[in-house]
């Protein structure tokens, strides 16, 4: 594995040089006013990226998994019921976490490759006249299958059913790369991680919380201390932090948001769509298809490529790493071997994506897959040529 | 606050340049074999620093507070009883955490400034013939008061009482700076943090676990997922990690241990004792005393300085930051104002300590405290002159 | 221009992360023994890379141009005669420098695209029975045209003519990337720069000097102080430096040589040949040709691509930078517009080269050049697939 | 030598973290417009720091010695006469350089510890009615003795004598730390280096050139190519550089000037005066004196401390490095052993200076010098207490 090559895993992403520098800072006294001066812009920036109109942001030194745990342990009590669809490894894991913490999860199983089943969710909510369901969990972007779900649609389902459940969204692999609208979608808790669209190293869970979710913390009886929202918000109000914060990641987050906003959030989203579309053109040129069941489900941050019959995606990933020093993602769980995954999120360029496609093609040829060298690259080149805005790339 | 000056807070510590570089790394695929190659030396190194003969090490992207939470949530069940002495802010906080998680804490309150009360602990254990107490919690180094406790003594108390309780030790501000002997002291869980003796940024809880504590995880019913030791160890066995690891901090940890071992752990401990003794000589020269009740309790990583009557330690800390750009620690909780704290842990030199002492003296003079400029510096100089080994300082 | 993309200029090269870290160091007292400990390995390493059996190495805080100047000003006197062939921009510039410093240059002009004309050189030497020619200047790798010259052949010409002239070689864009044999070729002064095969930032001229050249310094009357070899060697002997050295670049040089030797110099050369050959296959697949007149002249560090009639290489370079954020080299001097240049030296991978080729193709298509997208990429892929050693790439 | 400690050599200085980051950049194509965007602010900033009203700035990848060489080789011809005073190692070296390059130097020898002898200079100029003297060389701050000279006074001498000679000033260890007024003082060439007041690593000569000096380049016949001002200015005009520039140092220079201007140049000068005065108070408290002959000559960037009879300053410097890991400057040339030097320039704080003073005292005690521990520290503390502006130190 050479650090000279970009990575094409669906996170952690390639870290821009200036973000690495922002994170790499000398020790700063987190009990001094200097900390508050550094912290506030990060929190305010997250609020803008999530498009929050009200509510609070907390930053916890952990990961997306910690963010999931914080969402439920702060707002729910043992035995509470939540509704969740399962259609990939990461939706599966959040459900598993809920069960370990003593929640009753009503699981709607959908085929992997599908997104959140809106009709079934609405039906389940309508059937819950007594309001047993306290929260609906939704995986905005299922990283395992490269599928995005319609969070606005889930909000509509809740509204159509007139159901008061909270809406918790796992946006770990979507937020800051794909459009997200906390306010408009009526999200109650959004969970993001530092190492995806925010382009930072792993180590920070980034969480948006609605007033309704904050209210729920008052009565929630699941135990928590490290993840306690109340401690966080009380400390933040005084310019502090309940324990030792990950100062470098917080400084990096503020800088990452500066970069995102300098490019323009809409432009960032459009760039992800453009880069993803080039990858998809390559996949089709290879005679393969994205694993996502239909184009409206295509994720703009990761493409799970369904490999030809008789081929094994995991072999490609291993060969790419061992022979060419390039990292792709393997298929996880029930799609192990059936797909390989190309991450295309974070501060990526056309040149970088093309090198990933070129390496994937060499691996396919090496493994005897029926693919013509250069074919996917050419399809992506053709698309990028026509779509890349001149001078789009600032000297980051 | 100038980043040119060292910090004298009791953690996070000043970060050596080479550790900053080790942490600041490009993205590495944590699902690739390269991750295991990087992870294993870190874990093995921790084992040596803790002096573990058996058991396991886990590294969790969180902090000391997360380490505390992981210790109890992995090994205990709701309603379980633990025994803990409270004699400072950090022993207090661990007790509070236990209570929030539904444990029954038998608290032995001791005056702040004292260490763990061995006799009272032994008495409590002897009185618990039925073995209700599942674990004894011990704060090895109470960062709030600059007091170290006798963990070997607690082990002797357990043995003398013939009590089977586990021994959980908060070594956050002692481990890697002061002697620690997991095996010899019969520790069941030791909690350390990256940002103290390991000289890293905050963001990693470093935890040693005995076979007995691992056995306890099988039946422990407190909920946990992010902190689950079982998931950690299962993943480690396969060269993986249960979620996205903090790769840079892990790489930095391996390098930090290389630095510690290049200096020699015994030499590291001796250096901390030497630097601390210089600070204490300065304190006495100022006509003040360490807050710790007796010399055997003096911490080698932090000195809480009892300020003269009518003086306020917090004012000194604020003035040092605002006027001289130097960070000291305020008194916390019931010693707020009554002390200020000088951290002297991590990769520190005599020159650095002397600059801290000199700045503290200027603040004292500015605030009208009855202290002669240069007096504490001179006392520390005299001690260092006679005790520093020539050529002790490698070109780190 | 995005810093995320590799550069494809023929130097400065892409800088490996660990080299950037080695260069980025805190201030070290260059009058202390610590400096000598850092300096000596750099000098000794250069000796090995150049394959010197005897003589000295000096490191001067300047560039290749400074290296050229040092070579002549230390060894020659006003009015001295040197022999040089001119067949590209960089051989031209060295000649110009000599003329500015009052030397009499016997210039052998050869067509650009050719290498050093061995027969003409030998003839000139044979004609100089009186030994007027004090030195032969040779450009090992003409960066402007992508042409390598046969330095061993020039040595044979000198020997055949029985001529005592010194042999000065500009190896700026060859040394550390292509085979170089100071001892075997009888080189008297070899000039390299930090920013090419050594993969460092610009700022250090790296110079090997034979005993014969050192002897020449005793009588040489061209003025010099900053570049004075005598001052350098006298200072080095005492562990010092005649003025303030570029300590970070020297530390980086020592590390770069560690990297080169860890890979193996022969492997480094083979990798450059392999990467270059892939580029040349792509060029042929585009229906174009390298500018170098014949395959034996092909440089392994840079390919000047002769563009199709009616096309302008400079437009490609400008478009690549403006639209795709990728840097190639323009044609210089008399080949301006007629070529564009692809640098392929330093710590490069197949994935990186392929991204450069893919971007070049997009630009060609954008400019209406008669090239099929993906064609060059495919040719390079096919070659790399068959030639890259598995696991060749260490986790630099 | 520990990198944790500040250095107290009179340059290179301690490098602020943000400057290290600005210098440590990925490769940027120096032939692209991105280079010009980065270069221009650096050049414009230097113009402001030097207080130039007209003329040009060149940045050459070399050092102060290279700057000296460039000054004379661009403006003078072999045999030309220059006037220079010699009163320390660095004024000596510039004179030596001139002689090596074939100039006729009229040397006015003054005792070391004195500054430029204005009356003697004026007399020499008046005596040169025929205008033989082409340039007056002046060392603004003699780093070897800690003496500053009155450059405005030399201008007055030139004006009083009505002499047309150019005025060349070595401001290597003064510029950016002490007031400098290119326009007001009628300077023709000012030479600075990156590694002193600009707080960068060594490797960049920073040169201001008056229109008169530029005019002189047209007829100057000393050979130069690497240092040629004409090539520089021609290239700059087109957004280029005559060879490969030291891009990272140029980026760092622009950032350093941002830091200086954020603090305010007047404040920077005042800070240097304040820090220097504290050092001088300490020296007096030790019963010693600055080597500079009178207070008006005291340098604000370096203090050469005259050591007591029977003591050897070099021993102190060696002991400080070996035992305490702290770097001071030895006495050079005729003051070897008679002084040791404390550098106090660049981004320094009171806390840093005090640590240096404290370490010097320990060394004095170790060596048996008649000095009371803490005495110099106390004198400096007393002075700093009363003079440091609150909140002066930004979070650099």
JSON list of N, CA, C and O in Angstrom, two decimals, chain A residues 84-88 91 95 107-121 145 149 291 334:
[
{"chain": "A", "resi": 84, "resn": "UNK", "atom": "N", "xyz": [-37.18, 0.24, 12.25]},
{"chain": "A", "resi": 84, "resn": "UNK", "atom": "CA", "xyz": [-36.00, 0.38, 11.39]},
{"chain": "A", "resi": 84, "resn": "UNK", "atom": "C", "xyz": [-36.07, -0.59, 10.22]},
{"chain": "A", "resi": 84, "resn": "UNK", "atom": "O", "xyz": [-36.53, -1.72, 10.38]},
{"chain": "A", "resi": 85, "resn": "UNK", "atom": "N", "xyz": [-35.64, -0.12, 9.08]},
{"chain": "A", "resi": 85, "resn": "UNK", "atom": "CA", "xyz": [-35.53, -1.01, 7.92]},
{"chain": "A", "resi": 85, "resn": "UNK", "atom": "C", "xyz": [-34.10, -1.52, 7.84]},
{"chain": "A", "resi": 85, "resn": "UNK", "atom": "O", "xyz": [-33.16, -0.82, 8.19]},
{"chain": "A", "resi": 86, "resn": "UNK", "atom": "N", "xyz": [-33.98, -2.77, 7.40]},
{"chain": "A", "resi": 86, "resn": "UNK", "atom": "CA", "xyz": [-32.65, -3.40, 7.30]},
{"chain": "A", "resi": 86, "resn": "UNK", "atom": "C", "xyz": [-32.41, -3.81, 5.85]},
{"chain": "A", "resi": 86, "resn": "UNK", "atom": "O", "xyz": [-33.14, -4.63, 5.31]},
{"chain": "A", "resi": 87, "resn": "UNK", "atom": "N", "xyz": [-31.41, -3.21, 5.24]},
{"chain": "A", "resi": 87, "resn": "UNK", "atom": "CA", "xyz": [-31.15, -3.51, 3.82]},
{"chain": "A", "resi": 87, "resn": "UNK", "atom": "C", "xyz": [-29.66, -3.37, 3.49]},
{"chain": "A", "resi": 87, "resn": "UNK", "atom": "O", "xyz": [-29.29, -3.06, 2.35]},
{"chain": "A", "resi": 88, "resn": "UNK", "atom": "N", "xyz": [-28.84, -3.65, 4.51]},
{"chain": "A", "resi": 88, "resn": "UNK", "atom": "CA", "xyz": [-27.39, -3.56, 4.28]},
{"chain": "A", "resi": 88, "resn": "UNK", "atom": "C", "xyz": [-26.68, -3.69, 5.61]},
{"chain": "A", "resi": 88, "resn": "UNK", "atom": "O", "xyz": [-27.31, -3.74, 6.68]},
{"chain": "A", "resi": 91, "resn": "UNK", "atom": "N", "xyz": [-27.25, -0.58, 8.20]},
{"chain": "A", "resi": 91, "resn": "UNK", "atom": "CA", "xyz": [-28.58, -0.55, 8.83]},
{"chain": "A", "resi": 91, "resn": "UNK", "atom": "C", "xyz": [-28.69, -1.74, 9.79]},
{"chain": "A", "resi": 91, "resn": "UNK", "atom": "O", "xyz": [-29.23, -1.62, 10.89]},
{"chain": "A", "resi": 95, "resn": "UNK", "atom": "N", "xyz": [-29.39, -1.57, 14.05]},
{"chain": "A", "resi": 95, "resn": "UNK", "atom": "CA", "xyz": [-30.44, -2.38, 14.67]},
{"chain": "A", "resi": 95, "resn": "UNK", "atom": "C", "xyz": [-29.86, -3.26, 15.77]},
{"chain": "A", "resi": 95, "resn": "UNK", "atom": "O", "xyz": [-30.39, -3.35, 16.88]},
{"chain": "A", "resi": 107, "resn": "UNK", "atom": "N", "xyz": [-38.26, -4.51, 12.93]},
{"chain": "A", "resi": 107, "resn": "UNK", "atom": "CA", "xyz": [-37.39, -4.52, 11.76]},
{"chain": "A", "resi": 107, "resn": "UNK", "atom": "C", "xyz": [-38.21, -4.77, 10.50]},
{"chain": "A", "resi": 107, "resn": "UNK", "atom": "O", "xyz": [-39.00, -5.72, 10.44]},
{"chain": "A", "resi": 108, "resn": "UNK", "atom": "N", "xyz": [-38.04, -3.92, 9.52]},
{"chain": "A", "resi": 108, "resn": "UNK", "atom": "CA", "xyz": [-38.60, -4.20, 8.20]},
{"chain": "A", "resi": 108, "resn": "UNK", "atom": "C", "xyz": [-37.45, -4.63, 7.31]},
{"chain": "A", "resi": 108, "resn": "UNK", "atom": "O", "xyz": [-36.58, -3.82, 6.98]},
{"chain": "A", "resi": 109, "resn": "UNK", "atom": "N", "xyz": [-37.43, -5.89, 6.96]},
{"chain": "A", "resi": 109, "resn": "UNK", "atom": "CA", "xyz": [-36.35, -6.37, 6.11]},
{"chain": "A", "resi": 109, "resn": "UNK", "atom": "C", "xyz": [-36.66, -6.12, 4.65]},
{"chain": "A", "resi": 109, "resn": "UNK", "atom": "O", "xyz": [-37.74, -6.46, 4.17]},
{"chain": "A", "resi": 110, "resn": "UNK", "atom": "N", "xyz": [-35.71, -5.50, 3.97]},
{"chain": "A", "resi": 110, "resn": "UNK", "atom": "CA", "xyz": [-35.83, -5.27, 2.53]},
{"chain": "A", "resi": 110, "resn": "UNK", "atom": "C", "xyz": [-34.63, -5.92, 1.88]},
{"chain": "A", "resi": 110, "resn": "UNK", "atom": "O", "xyz": [-33.59, -6.12, 2.51]},
{"chain": "A", "resi": 111, "resn": "UNK", "atom": "N", "xyz": [-34.76, -6.25, 0.61]},
{"chain": "A", "resi": 111, "resn": "UNK", "atom": "CA", "xyz": [-33.59, -6.83, -0.05]},
{"chain": "A", "resi": 111, "resn": "UNK", "atom": "C", "xyz": [-32.42, -5.83, -0.06]},
{"chain": "A", "resi": 111, "resn": "UNK", "atom": "O", "xyz": [-32.64, -4.63, -0.20]},
{"chain": "A", "resi": 112, "resn": "UNK", "atom": "N", "xyz": [-31.21, -6.35, 0.15]},
{"chain": "A", "resi": 112, "resn": "UNK", "atom": "CA", "xyz": [-30.03, -5.50, 0.00]},
{"chain": "A", "resi": 112, "resn": "UNK", "atom": "C", "xyz": [-30.02, -4.97, -1.44]},
{"chain": "A", "resi": 112, "resn": "UNK", "atom": "O", "xyz": [-30.29, -5.69, -2.39]},
{"chain": "A", "resi": 113, "resn": "UNK", "atom": "N", "xyz": [-29.72, -3.74, -1.57]},
{"chain": "A", "resi": 113, "resn": "UNK", "atom": "CA", "xyz": [-29.76, -3.10, -2.89]},
{"chain": "A", "resi": 113, "resn": "UNK", "atom": "C", "xyz": [-30.96, -2.18, -3.01]},
{"chain": "A", "resi": 113, "resn": "UNK", "atom": "O", "xyz": [-31.00, -1.27, -3.83]},
{"chain": "A", "resi": 114, "resn": "UNK", "atom": "N", "xyz": [-31.95, -2.43, -2.16]},
{"chain": "A", "resi": 114, "resn": "UNK", "atom": "CA", "xyz": [-33.09, -1.51, -2.07]},
{"chain": "A", "resi": 114, "resn": "UNK", "atom": "C", "xyz": [-32.79, -0.43, -1.03]},
{"chain": "A", "resi": 114, "resn": "UNK", "atom": "O", "xyz": [-31.89, -0.58, -0.22]},
{"chain": "A", "resi": 115, "resn": "UNK", "atom": "N", "xyz": [-33.58, 0.64, -1.07]},
{"chain": "A", "resi": 115, "resn": "UNK", "atom": "CA", "xyz": [-33.49, 1.68, -0.05]},
{"chain": "A", "resi": 115, "resn": "UNK", "atom": "C", "xyz": [-34.58, 1.49, 1.00]},
{"chain": "A", "resi": 115, "resn": "UNK", "atom": "O", "xyz": [-35.26, 0.45, 1.04]},
{"chain": "A", "resi": 116, "resn": "UNK", "atom": "N", "xyz": [-34.76, 2.50, 1.82]},
{"chain": "A", "resi": 116, "resn": "UNK", "atom": "CA", "xyz": [-35.77, 2.43, 2.87]},
{"chain": "A", "resi": 116, "resn": "UNK", "atom": "C", "xyz": [-37.15, 2.28, 2.20]},
{"chain": "A", "resi": 116, "resn": "UNK", "atom": "O", "xyz": [-37.52, 3.07, 1.34]},
{"chain": "A", "resi": 117, "resn": "UNK", "atom": "N", "xyz": [-37.91, 1.28, 2.62]},
{"chain": "A", "resi": 117, "resn": "UNK", "atom": "CA", "xyz": [-39.22, 1.00, 2.00]},
{"chain": "A", "resi": 117, "resn": "UNK", "atom": "C", "xyz": [-40.29, 1.93, 2.55]},
{"chain": "A", "resi": 117, "resn": "UNK", "atom": "O", "xyz": [-40.87, 1.67, 3.62]},
{"chain": "A", "resi": 118, "resn": "UNK", "atom": "N", "xyz": [-40.55, 2.99, 1.82]},
{"chain": "A", "resi": 118, "resn": "UNK", "atom": "CA", "xyz": [-41.42, 4.05, 2.35]},
{"chain": "A", "resi": 118, "resn": "UNK", "atom": "C", "xyz": [-42.82, 3.54, 2.67]},
{"chain": "A", "resi": 118, "resn": "UNK", "atom": "O", "xyz": [-43.40, 3.87, 3.71]},
{"chain": "A", "resi": 119, "resn": "UNK", "atom": "N", "xyz": [-43.36, 2.76, 1.78]},
{"chain": "A", "resi": 119, "resn": "UNK", "atom": "CA", "xyz": [-44.74, 2.30, 1.99]},
{"chain": "A", "resi": 119, "resn": "UNK", "atom": "C", "xyz": [-44.83, 1.43, 3.23]},
{"chain": "A", "resi": 119, "resn": "UNK", "atom": "O", "xyz": [-45.75, 1.57, 4.05]},
{"chain": "A", "resi": 120, "resn": "UNK", "atom": "N", "xyz": [-43.90, 0.54, 3.37]},
{"chain": "A", "resi": 120, "resn": "UNK", "atom": "CA", "xyz": [-43.93, -0.35, 4.54]},
{"chain": "A", "resi": 120, "resn": "UNK", "atom": "C", "xyz": [-43.72, 0.45, 5.82]},
{"chain": "A", "resi": 120, "resn": "UNK", "atom": "O", "xyz": [-44.34, 0.16, 6.86]},
{"chain": "A", "resi": 121, "resn": "UNK", "atom": "N", "xyz": [-42.88, 1.44, 5.75]},
{"chain": "A", "resi": 121, "resn": "UNK", "atom": "CA", "xyz": [-42.67, 2.27, 6.94]},
{"chain": "A", "resi": 121, "resn": "UNK", "atom": "C", "xyz": [-43.95, 3.01, 7.28]},
{"chain": "A", "resi": 121, "resn": "UNK", "atom": "O", "xyz": [-44.39, 3.03, 8.45]},
{"chain": "A", "resi": 145, "resn": "UNK", "atom": "N", "xyz": [-24.03, -1.10, 0.24]},
{"chain": "A", "resi": 145, "resn": "UNK", "atom": "CA", "xyz": [-24.64, -1.42, -1.05]},
{"chain": "A", "resi": 145, "resn": "UNK", "atom": "C", "xyz": [-24.63, -0.24, -2.01]},
{"chain": "A", "resi": 145, "resn": "UNK", "atom": "O", "xyz": [-25.03, -0.39, -3.16]},
{"chain": "A", "resi": 149, "resn": "UNK", "atom": "N", "xyz": [-31.28, 6.49, 0.54]},
{"chain": "A", "resi": 149, "resn": "UNK", "atom": "CA", "xyz": [-32.70, 6.40, 0.84]},
{"chain": "A", "resi": 149, "resn": "UNK", "atom": "C", "xyz": [-33.33, 7.79, 0.89]},
{"chain": "A", "resi": 149, "resn": "UNK", "atom": "O", "xyz": [-32.62, 8.79, 1.05]},
{"chain": "A", "resi": 291, "resn": "UNK", "atom": "N", "xyz": [-24.79, -2.15, -7.77]},
{"chain": "A", "resi": 291, "resn": "UNK", "atom": "CA", "xyz": [-25.62, -3.07, -7.00]},
{"chain": "A", "resi": 291, "resn": "UNK", "atom": "C", "xyz": [-26.97, -2.44, -6.64]},
{"chain": "A", "resi": 291, "resn": "UNK", "atom": "O", "xyz": [-27.96, -3.16, -6.46]},
{"chain": "A", "resi": 334, "resn": "UNK", "atom": "N", "xyz": [-23.83, -10.22, 3.37]},
{"chain": "A", "resi": 334, "resn": "UNK", "atom": "CA", "xyz": [-24.43, -11.12, 2.38]},
{"chain": "A", "resi": 334, "resn": "UNK", "atom": "C", "xyz": [-24.01, -10.80, 0.95]},
{"chain": "A", "resi": 334, "resn": "UNK", "atom": "O", "xyz": [-24.32, -11.56, 0.03]}
]
